[in-house]
Short mmCIF file of C-alpha atoms in Angstrom, two decimals:
data_model
loop_
_atom_site.label_atom_id
_atom_site.label_comp_id
_atom_site.label_asym_id
_atom_site.label_seq_id
_atom_site.Cartn_x
_atom_site.Cartn_y
_atom_site.Cartn_z
CA MET A 1 -84.48 246.72 130.79
CA SER A 2 -81.72 249.18 131.54
CA ASN A 3 -78.94 249.57 129.02
CA GLU A 4 -76.30 250.22 131.64
CA PRO A 5 -73.33 248.01 130.83
CA LYS A 6 -73.02 246.90 134.44
CA ASN A 7 -76.61 245.72 134.42
CA ALA A 8 -77.35 242.05 134.94
CA ASN A 9 -78.67 242.03 131.38
CA VAL A 10 -75.20 241.58 130.03
CA VAL A 11 -74.80 238.36 131.95
CA TRP A 12 -78.29 237.17 131.09
CA HIS A 13 -77.81 237.74 127.40
CA GLN A 14 -76.25 234.32 127.02
CA ALA A 15 -77.93 231.00 127.55
CA THR A 16 -77.52 229.92 131.16
CA VAL A 17 -79.46 226.69 130.68
CA THR A 18 -76.71 224.58 129.14
CA ARG A 19 -76.78 221.13 127.65
CA LYS A 20 -74.98 219.86 130.73
CA ARG A 21 -77.73 221.16 133.02
CA ARG A 22 -80.39 219.59 130.81
CA GLN A 23 -78.53 216.29 130.97
CA GLN A 24 -78.50 216.49 134.77
CA GLN A 25 -82.19 217.34 134.75
CA ASN A 26 -83.03 214.41 132.46
CA ASN A 27 -80.55 211.96 133.92
CA HIS A 28 -79.47 210.87 130.44
CA LYS A 29 -77.31 212.11 127.60
CA SER A 30 -78.82 213.37 124.37
CA VAL A 31 -77.70 211.43 121.31
CA ILE A 32 -78.91 210.89 117.76
CA LEU A 33 -80.07 207.47 116.64
CA TRP A 34 -79.91 207.63 112.87
CA PHE A 35 -81.89 204.74 111.33
CA THR A 36 -81.19 204.11 107.65
CA GLY A 37 -82.45 201.52 105.17
CA PHE A 38 -84.92 200.87 102.38
CA SER A 39 -88.52 202.01 102.47
CA GLY A 40 -90.36 199.24 104.29
CA ALA A 41 -87.29 198.02 106.16
CA GLY A 42 -88.92 198.97 109.45
CA LYS A 43 -87.06 202.16 110.39
CA SER A 44 -90.08 204.04 111.75
CA THR A 45 -91.49 200.94 113.42
CA LEU A 46 -88.21 200.28 115.20
CA ALA A 47 -87.66 203.95 116.08
CA HIS A 48 -91.09 204.19 117.71
CA SER A 49 -90.58 200.92 119.53
CA VAL A 50 -87.26 202.16 120.92
CA GLU A 51 -88.89 205.46 121.84
CA GLU A 52 -91.64 203.66 123.78
CA MET A 53 -89.02 201.76 125.74
CA LEU A 54 -87.03 204.93 126.44
CA HIS A 55 -90.13 206.84 127.52
CA GLN A 56 -90.93 204.09 130.02
CA ARG A 57 -87.43 204.66 131.37
CA SER A 58 -88.31 208.35 131.86
CA CYS A 59 -86.13 209.54 128.98
CA ARG A 60 -86.94 212.57 126.83
CA THR A 61 -87.22 211.42 123.24
CA PHE A 62 -88.45 212.44 119.80
CA VAL A 63 -88.79 210.68 116.46
CA LEU A 64 -88.20 212.63 113.27
CA ASP A 65 -89.62 210.84 110.24
CA GLY A 66 -91.35 211.44 106.96
CA ASP A 67 -94.67 212.04 108.71
CA ASN A 68 -93.52 215.09 110.63
CA ILE A 69 -90.78 216.39 108.31
CA ARG A 70 -91.83 215.88 104.73
CA HIS A 71 -95.17 217.66 105.16
CA GLY A 72 -93.72 220.43 107.30
CA LEU A 73 -90.16 221.72 107.35
CA CYS A 74 -89.26 220.00 104.06
CA GLY A 75 -92.64 220.35 102.37
CA ASP A 76 -90.97 222.47 99.69
CA LEU A 77 -88.56 219.69 98.69
CA GLY A 78 -88.92 216.83 96.22
CA PHE A 79 -86.90 213.66 95.70
CA SER A 80 -84.16 214.75 93.30
CA HIS A 81 -80.60 214.12 94.43
CA LYS A 82 -80.24 217.81 95.30
CA ASP A 83 -83.50 217.93 97.25
CA ARG A 84 -82.71 214.71 99.10
CA THR A 85 -79.41 216.24 100.17
CA GLU A 86 -81.11 219.44 101.38
CA ASN A 87 -83.71 217.32 103.16
CA ILE A 88 -81.02 215.46 105.10
CA ARG A 89 -79.16 218.71 105.82
CA ARG A 90 -82.25 220.24 107.44
CA ILE A 91 -83.03 217.08 109.40
CA ALA A 92 -79.48 217.14 110.75
CA GLU A 93 -79.92 220.76 111.82
CA VAL A 94 -83.15 219.94 113.64
CA ALA A 95 -81.50 216.91 115.23
CA LYS A 96 -78.72 219.18 116.53
CA LEU A 97 -81.28 221.54 118.08
CA MET A 98 -83.08 218.60 119.68
CA ARG A 99 -79.76 217.30 121.00
CA ASP A 100 -79.03 220.72 122.46
CA ALA A 101 -82.49 220.62 124.04
CA GLY A 102 -81.46 217.41 125.82
CA VAL A 103 -83.67 215.11 123.77
CA ILE A 104 -82.68 211.62 122.54
CA THR A 105 -83.54 212.05 118.87
CA LEU A 106 -84.41 209.15 116.60
CA THR A 107 -84.45 209.81 112.85
CA ALA A 108 -86.12 207.40 110.44
CA PHE A 109 -85.32 208.32 106.85
CA ILE A 110 -84.09 206.19 103.96
CA SER A 111 -81.10 208.59 103.74
CA PRO A 112 -79.67 206.58 100.84
CA PHE A 113 -76.46 208.50 100.18
CA ARG A 114 -73.36 207.68 102.19
CA SER A 115 -71.88 211.13 101.70
CA ASP A 116 -75.00 212.78 103.16
CA ARG A 117 -74.92 210.55 106.22
CA GLU A 118 -71.21 211.17 106.69
CA LYS A 119 -71.81 214.91 106.47
CA VAL A 120 -74.32 214.56 109.30
CA ARG A 121 -71.94 212.45 111.38
CA GLU A 122 -69.21 215.08 111.05
CA GLN A 123 -71.44 217.63 112.73
CA PHE A 124 -71.64 215.64 115.94
CA SER A 125 -69.04 214.84 118.57
CA HIS A 126 -67.68 211.32 118.81
CA GLY A 127 -70.30 209.00 120.26
CA GLU A 128 -73.20 211.38 119.78
CA PHE A 129 -74.22 210.11 116.34
CA LEU A 130 -75.23 206.45 116.25
CA GLU A 131 -75.93 205.06 112.80
CA ILE A 132 -78.24 202.06 112.80
CA TYR A 133 -78.57 200.12 109.59
CA CYS A 134 -81.96 198.42 109.24
CA GLN A 135 -80.81 195.60 106.99
CA CYS A 136 -83.60 194.07 104.97
CA PRO A 137 -83.34 192.77 101.37
CA LEU A 138 -85.12 194.82 98.77
CA ASP A 139 -87.39 191.93 97.77
CA VAL A 140 -88.63 191.57 101.35
CA CYS A 141 -89.37 195.32 101.54
CA GLU A 142 -91.09 195.14 98.18
CA GLN A 143 -93.15 192.14 99.26
CA ARG A 144 -94.31 193.99 102.39
CA ASP A 145 -95.03 197.19 100.43
CA VAL A 146 -96.98 198.64 103.36
CA LYS A 147 -97.67 201.90 101.56
CA GLY A 148 -98.15 200.36 98.09
CA ILE A 149 -95.31 202.56 96.94
CA TYR A 150 -93.09 199.84 95.40
CA LYS A 151 -95.95 198.91 93.10
CA LYS A 152 -96.19 202.51 91.96
CA ALA A 153 -92.41 202.74 91.57
CA ARG A 154 -92.35 199.60 89.39
CA ALA A 155 -95.16 201.09 87.31
CA GLY A 156 -93.08 204.23 86.88
CA GLU A 157 -95.64 206.35 88.74
CA VAL A 158 -93.09 207.26 91.42
CA LYS A 159 -89.80 208.60 90.11
CA GLU A 160 -86.36 208.25 91.68
CA PHE A 161 -87.45 205.63 94.16
CA THR A 162 -84.68 204.15 96.27
CA GLY A 163 -83.83 200.58 95.28
CA ILE A 164 -85.83 200.77 92.04
CA SER A 165 -84.76 203.88 90.19
CA SER A 166 -82.38 205.53 92.65
CA PRO A 167 -79.41 203.97 94.49
CA TYR A 168 -79.09 202.97 98.14
CA GLU A 169 -75.60 203.04 99.59
CA ALA A 170 -75.40 200.77 102.63
CA PRO A 171 -73.39 201.97 105.66
CA VAL A 172 -69.80 200.79 105.73
CA ASN A 173 -69.22 200.97 109.46
CA PRO A 174 -72.47 201.70 111.32
CA GLU A 175 -72.67 201.55 115.11
CA LEU A 176 -75.28 198.80 114.79
CA ILE A 177 -76.80 196.55 112.14
CA VAL A 178 -80.22 195.12 112.89
CA ASN A 179 -81.71 192.35 110.79
CA THR A 180 -85.20 193.70 110.28
CA ALA A 181 -85.99 190.99 107.75
CA GLU A 182 -85.76 188.08 110.18
CA ASP A 183 -85.41 189.26 113.78
CA ARG A 184 -88.42 190.06 115.93
CA LEU A 185 -89.15 193.71 116.68
CA GLU A 186 -88.60 193.12 120.41
CA HIS A 187 -85.13 191.75 119.75
CA CYS A 188 -84.18 194.62 117.44
CA THR A 189 -85.41 197.07 120.08
CA GLU A 190 -83.33 195.41 122.78
CA GLN A 191 -80.25 195.61 120.59
CA VAL A 192 -80.67 199.38 120.24
CA ILE A 193 -81.25 199.85 123.98
CA ALA A 194 -78.14 197.75 124.67
CA LEU A 195 -76.14 200.01 122.36
CA LEU A 196 -77.31 203.06 124.32
CA SER A 197 -76.30 201.41 127.59
CA GLN A 198 -72.87 200.56 126.22
CA ARG A 199 -72.41 204.13 125.06
CA GLY A 200 -73.16 205.52 128.50
CA VAL A 201 -76.35 207.33 127.56
CA PHE A 202 -78.08 206.39 130.81
CA VAL A 203 -75.68 208.28 133.03
CA GLY A 204 -76.06 208.04 136.77
CA ARG A 205 -78.82 205.46 136.61
CA MET B 1 -89.22 191.84 111.95
CA SER B 2 -91.90 189.55 110.56
CA ASN B 3 -94.04 190.88 107.75
CA GLU B 4 -97.13 189.00 108.90
CA PRO B 5 -100.01 191.47 108.95
CA LYS B 6 -101.11 190.25 112.37
CA ASN B 7 -97.66 190.98 113.78
CA ALA B 8 -97.29 193.51 116.56
CA ASN B 9 -95.31 195.61 114.08
CA VAL B 10 -98.50 197.02 112.67
CA VAL B 11 -99.45 198.43 116.03
CA TRP B 12 -95.95 199.68 116.71
CA HIS B 13 -95.72 201.49 113.43
CA GLN B 14 -97.40 204.56 114.90
CA ALA B 15 -96.05 206.78 117.59
CA THR B 16 -97.19 205.53 120.99
CA VAL B 17 -95.39 208.29 122.89
CA THR B 18 -97.92 211.06 122.46
CA ARG B 19 -97.80 214.68 123.36
CA LYS B 20 -100.19 213.99 126.21
CA ARG B 21 -97.85 211.42 127.72
CA ARG B 22 -94.92 213.83 127.41
CA GLN B 23 -96.98 216.48 129.15
CA GLN B 24 -97.68 214.08 132.01
CA GLN B 25 -94.00 213.17 132.16
CA ASN B 26 -92.95 216.84 132.26
CA ASN B 27 -95.80 218.07 134.42
CA HIS B 28 -96.30 221.08 132.15
CA LYS B 29 -97.83 221.92 128.80
CA SER B 30 -95.67 222.75 125.80
CA VAL B 31 -96.33 226.18 124.36
CA ILE B 32 -94.55 228.66 122.13
CA LEU B 33 -93.40 232.01 123.51
CA TRP B 34 -92.86 234.13 120.44
CA PHE B 35 -90.83 237.24 121.31
CA THR B 36 -90.89 240.00 118.68
CA GLY B 37 -89.37 243.46 118.52
CA PHE B 38 -86.47 245.50 117.15
CA SER B 39 -82.88 244.31 117.20
CA GLY B 40 -81.58 245.33 120.61
CA ALA B 41 -85.00 245.38 122.25
CA GLY B 42 -83.94 242.56 124.55
CA LYS B 43 -85.74 239.54 123.05
CA SER B 44 -82.90 237.05 123.54
CA THR B 45 -82.02 238.45 126.94
CA LEU B 46 -85.60 238.11 128.13
CA ALA B 47 -86.08 234.68 126.54
CA HIS B 48 -82.99 233.32 128.28
CA SER B 49 -84.01 234.89 131.57
CA VAL B 50 -87.44 233.25 131.32
CA GLU B 51 -85.81 229.96 130.35
CA GLU B 52 -83.57 230.08 133.44
CA MET B 53 -86.62 230.60 135.64
CA LEU B 54 -88.50 227.76 133.94
CA HIS B 55 -85.54 225.39 134.21
CA GLN B 56 -85.38 226.07 137.94
CA ARG B 57 -89.03 225.01 138.03
CA SER B 58 -88.02 221.71 136.36
CA CYS B 59 -89.56 222.61 133.02
CA ARG B 60 -88.19 221.42 129.67
CA THR B 61 -87.34 224.46 127.59
CA PHE B 62 -85.45 225.61 124.52
CA VAL B 63 -84.61 229.01 123.02
CA LEU B 64 -84.50 229.39 119.26
CA ASP B 65 -82.68 232.54 118.21
CA GLY B 66 -80.33 233.90 115.61
CA ASP B 67 -77.37 232.19 117.22
CA ASN B 68 -78.66 228.67 116.69
CA ILE B 69 -80.85 229.17 113.60
CA ARG B 70 -79.19 231.66 111.30
CA HIS B 71 -75.89 229.77 111.16
CA GLY B 72 -77.53 226.37 110.92
CA LEU B 73 -80.96 225.53 109.56
CA CYS B 74 -81.35 228.90 107.86
CA GLY B 75 -77.71 229.44 106.93
CA ASP B 76 -78.73 229.44 103.26
CA LEU B 77 -81.08 232.42 103.71
CA GLY B 78 -80.47 236.16 103.53
CA PHE B 79 -82.54 239.12 104.66
CA SER B 80 -84.73 239.86 101.64
CA HIS B 81 -88.47 239.90 102.27
CA LYS B 82 -88.76 236.45 100.68
CA ASP B 83 -85.89 234.98 102.71
CA ARG B 84 -87.21 236.50 105.94
CA THR B 85 -90.55 234.84 105.27
CA GLU B 86 -88.90 231.46 104.60
CA ASN B 87 -86.79 231.95 107.74
CA ILE B 88 -89.90 232.44 109.88
CA ARG B 89 -91.66 229.51 108.18
CA ARG B 90 -88.83 227.13 109.07
CA ILE B 91 -88.61 228.45 112.64
CA ALA B 92 -92.34 227.80 113.02
CA GLU B 93 -91.88 224.25 111.77
CA VAL B 94 -89.08 223.62 114.28
CA ALA B 95 -91.19 225.20 117.03
CA LYS B 96 -94.01 222.76 116.19
CA LEU B 97 -91.64 219.81 116.45
CA MET B 98 -90.33 221.10 119.78
CA ARG B 99 -93.91 221.56 121.00
CA ASP B 100 -94.68 217.99 119.96
CA ALA B 101 -91.57 216.91 121.88
CA GLY B 102 -93.10 218.49 125.00
CA VAL B 103 -90.70 221.42 125.17
CA ILE B 104 -91.66 225.00 126.11
CA THR B 105 -90.12 226.79 123.14
CA LEU B 106 -89.04 230.42 123.25
CA THR B 107 -88.29 232.12 119.94
CA ALA B 108 -86.36 235.38 119.79
CA PHE B 109 -86.43 236.84 116.29
CA ILE B 110 -87.24 240.32 115.08
CA SER B 111 -90.00 238.73 112.93
CA PRO B 112 -91.00 242.16 111.61
CA PHE B 113 -93.92 241.22 109.37
CA ARG B 114 -97.36 240.87 110.89
CA SER B 115 -98.53 238.49 108.17
CA ASP B 116 -95.63 236.10 108.88
CA ARG B 117 -96.39 236.06 112.60
CA GLU B 118 -100.08 235.51 111.91
CA LYS B 119 -99.23 232.61 109.62
CA VAL B 120 -97.31 231.06 112.49
CA ARG B 121 -100.15 231.65 114.94
CA GLU B 122 -102.61 229.90 112.62
CA GLN B 123 -100.55 226.72 112.82
CA PHE B 124 -101.06 226.40 116.55
CA SER B 125 -104.13 225.63 118.62
CA HIS B 126 -105.73 228.37 120.66
CA GLY B 127 -103.56 229.21 123.66
CA GLU B 128 -100.48 227.42 122.38
CA PHE B 129 -98.93 230.42 120.64
CA LEU B 130 -98.15 233.33 122.93
CA GLU B 131 -96.92 236.46 121.20
CA ILE B 132 -94.83 238.72 123.40
CA TYR B 133 -94.03 242.18 122.12
CA CYS B 134 -90.76 243.53 123.45
CA GLN B 135 -91.65 247.20 123.18
CA CYS B 136 -88.64 249.46 123.01
CA PRO B 137 -88.33 252.66 120.94
CA LEU B 138 -85.99 252.48 117.99
CA ASP B 139 -83.77 255.27 119.35
CA VAL B 140 -83.21 253.32 122.58
CA CYS B 141 -82.27 250.18 120.61
CA GLU B 142 -80.00 252.22 118.41
CA GLN B 143 -78.35 253.84 121.41
CA ARG B 144 -77.69 250.40 122.97
CA ASP B 145 -76.41 249.00 119.65
CA VAL B 146 -74.93 245.98 121.42
CA LYS B 147 -73.74 244.41 118.20
CA GLY B 148 -72.74 247.68 116.48
CA ILE B 149 -75.18 246.78 113.76
CA TYR B 150 -77.26 249.99 113.80
CA LYS B 151 -74.10 251.95 113.07
CA LYS B 152 -73.45 249.73 110.05
CA ALA B 153 -77.07 250.01 108.92
CA ARG B 154 -76.92 253.82 109.11
CA ALA B 155 -73.72 253.70 107.08
CA GLY B 156 -75.49 251.55 104.50
CA GLU B 157 -73.18 248.61 105.14
CA VAL B 158 -76.11 246.44 106.24
CA LYS B 159 -79.02 246.35 103.82
CA GLU B 160 -82.70 245.90 104.64
CA PHE B 161 -82.21 246.46 108.34
CA THR B 162 -85.41 246.54 110.39
CA GLY B 163 -86.27 250.04 111.58
CA ILE B 164 -83.72 251.69 109.31
CA SER B 165 -84.26 250.38 105.79
CA SER B 166 -86.95 247.74 106.30
CA PRO B 167 -90.28 248.07 108.15
CA TYR B 168 -91.31 246.70 111.55
CA GLU B 169 -95.00 246.00 112.01
CA ALA B 170 -95.87 246.01 115.70
CA PRO B 171 -98.31 243.36 116.99
CA VAL B 172 -101.94 244.49 117.12
CA ASN B 173 -103.16 242.15 119.82
CA PRO B 174 -100.25 240.24 121.41
CA GLU B 175 -100.75 238.09 124.51
CA LEU B 176 -98.30 240.32 126.36
CA ILE B 177 -96.47 243.61 125.91
CA VAL B 178 -93.33 244.11 127.97
CA ASN B 179 -91.66 247.47 128.25
CA THR B 180 -88.06 246.49 127.66
CA ALA B 181 -86.99 250.12 127.45
CA GLU B 182 -87.83 251.01 131.04
CA ASP B 183 -88.73 247.94 133.09
CA ARG B 184 -86.14 245.84 134.85
CA LEU B 185 -85.34 242.42 133.39
CA GLU B 186 -86.59 240.72 136.55
CA HIS B 187 -89.96 242.42 136.22
CA CYS B 188 -90.30 241.54 132.53
CA THR B 189 -89.42 237.93 133.36
CA GLU B 190 -92.06 237.79 136.09
CA GLN B 191 -94.67 239.11 133.68
CA VAL B 192 -93.97 236.28 131.25
CA ILE B 193 -94.05 233.65 134.00
CA ALA B 194 -97.35 235.10 135.23
CA LEU B 195 -98.75 234.79 131.71
CA LEU B 196 -97.79 231.11 131.64
CA SER B 197 -99.46 230.55 135.00
CA GLN B 198 -102.63 232.25 133.81
CA ARG B 199 -102.65 230.11 130.69
CA GLY B 200 -102.48 226.90 132.69
CA VAL B 201 -99.06 225.84 131.44
CA PHE B 202 -98.01 224.54 134.85
CA VAL B 203 -100.67 221.87 135.04
CA GLY B 204 -100.99 219.81 138.19
CA ARG B 205 -98.41 221.77 140.12
#
């Protein structure tokens, strides 16, 4: 590749495939759906249900959750306040890359600290970051205890567990609150899809 | 969302949108094109040129490079051996997520250490990780010095600079070697596209 300054290289050096072109290619905008709530509140379940619906509508989607983040990118982090903050920081960075890649990104993490979530929100343009609070009382989550983790937390085998030995700060003004304690999954899913429609994510459809 | 064990929730809890379904949606496989070589060898230029060509073929693509990684996800890392290794580890993790999202991912980093690149390769299935060596003599890169960084490195203002004060270990058996010192950008781009064709990335087209 010639190093002549007039060479086409100079032009090519920058990205020519922009977010706008990806959006046109996909026929939808790329936004972040940030699900927050207690362990067992149904964040992953709802995120995957929404993803299924979006895929059927030919959208490009991806779910970031404990399964694909905690064992990989953040495998070096624990659950101290500092590590939780770094965990959320990295997730936000990946979410930004996914957004730039044109993908509707759904994140399903407890993300208990308000300041961490606000820091994430600040990194996105208005309307790009949609915070969805999966509201479900702690006792309901504990009763479900799908992973048996509340039992361990009560026994002191799991330290700094949100709701038991570490705080959860509920969103003050989220884009959507879903009642994952009482509403059916289908209904919760529809509410999220409706939010996306309202926010103009399905452009030109 | 009911907590009855027989509820559909249990089924929904897992991801139903699989990599296979994304591949069918996109009509191409998701692979990693890992460009390696000296600073100034043309990695980013070539990656973006290949991306443009792929986008025109309706492929989903994304370029990871210093511009979107070093200031974001890896903004906390320097250029020591240890930090370079952590940098590459995180990039590999993001590349895996992008692959899972169905995206053809192009990475453009010097990635000077053979052991780091091999560690990345081991995390992918056979044929998923395509190492592309942008071969360009150091003196040519230094003469180009697009960013003026070789000058600074020679003056000792930039520490641990690959080729000057830190080693570069060339790939032993890369999937492709492109001569970015002498060949035209168009030709290099075609070679990469041909590699993807040979590897069956454009399935069912």
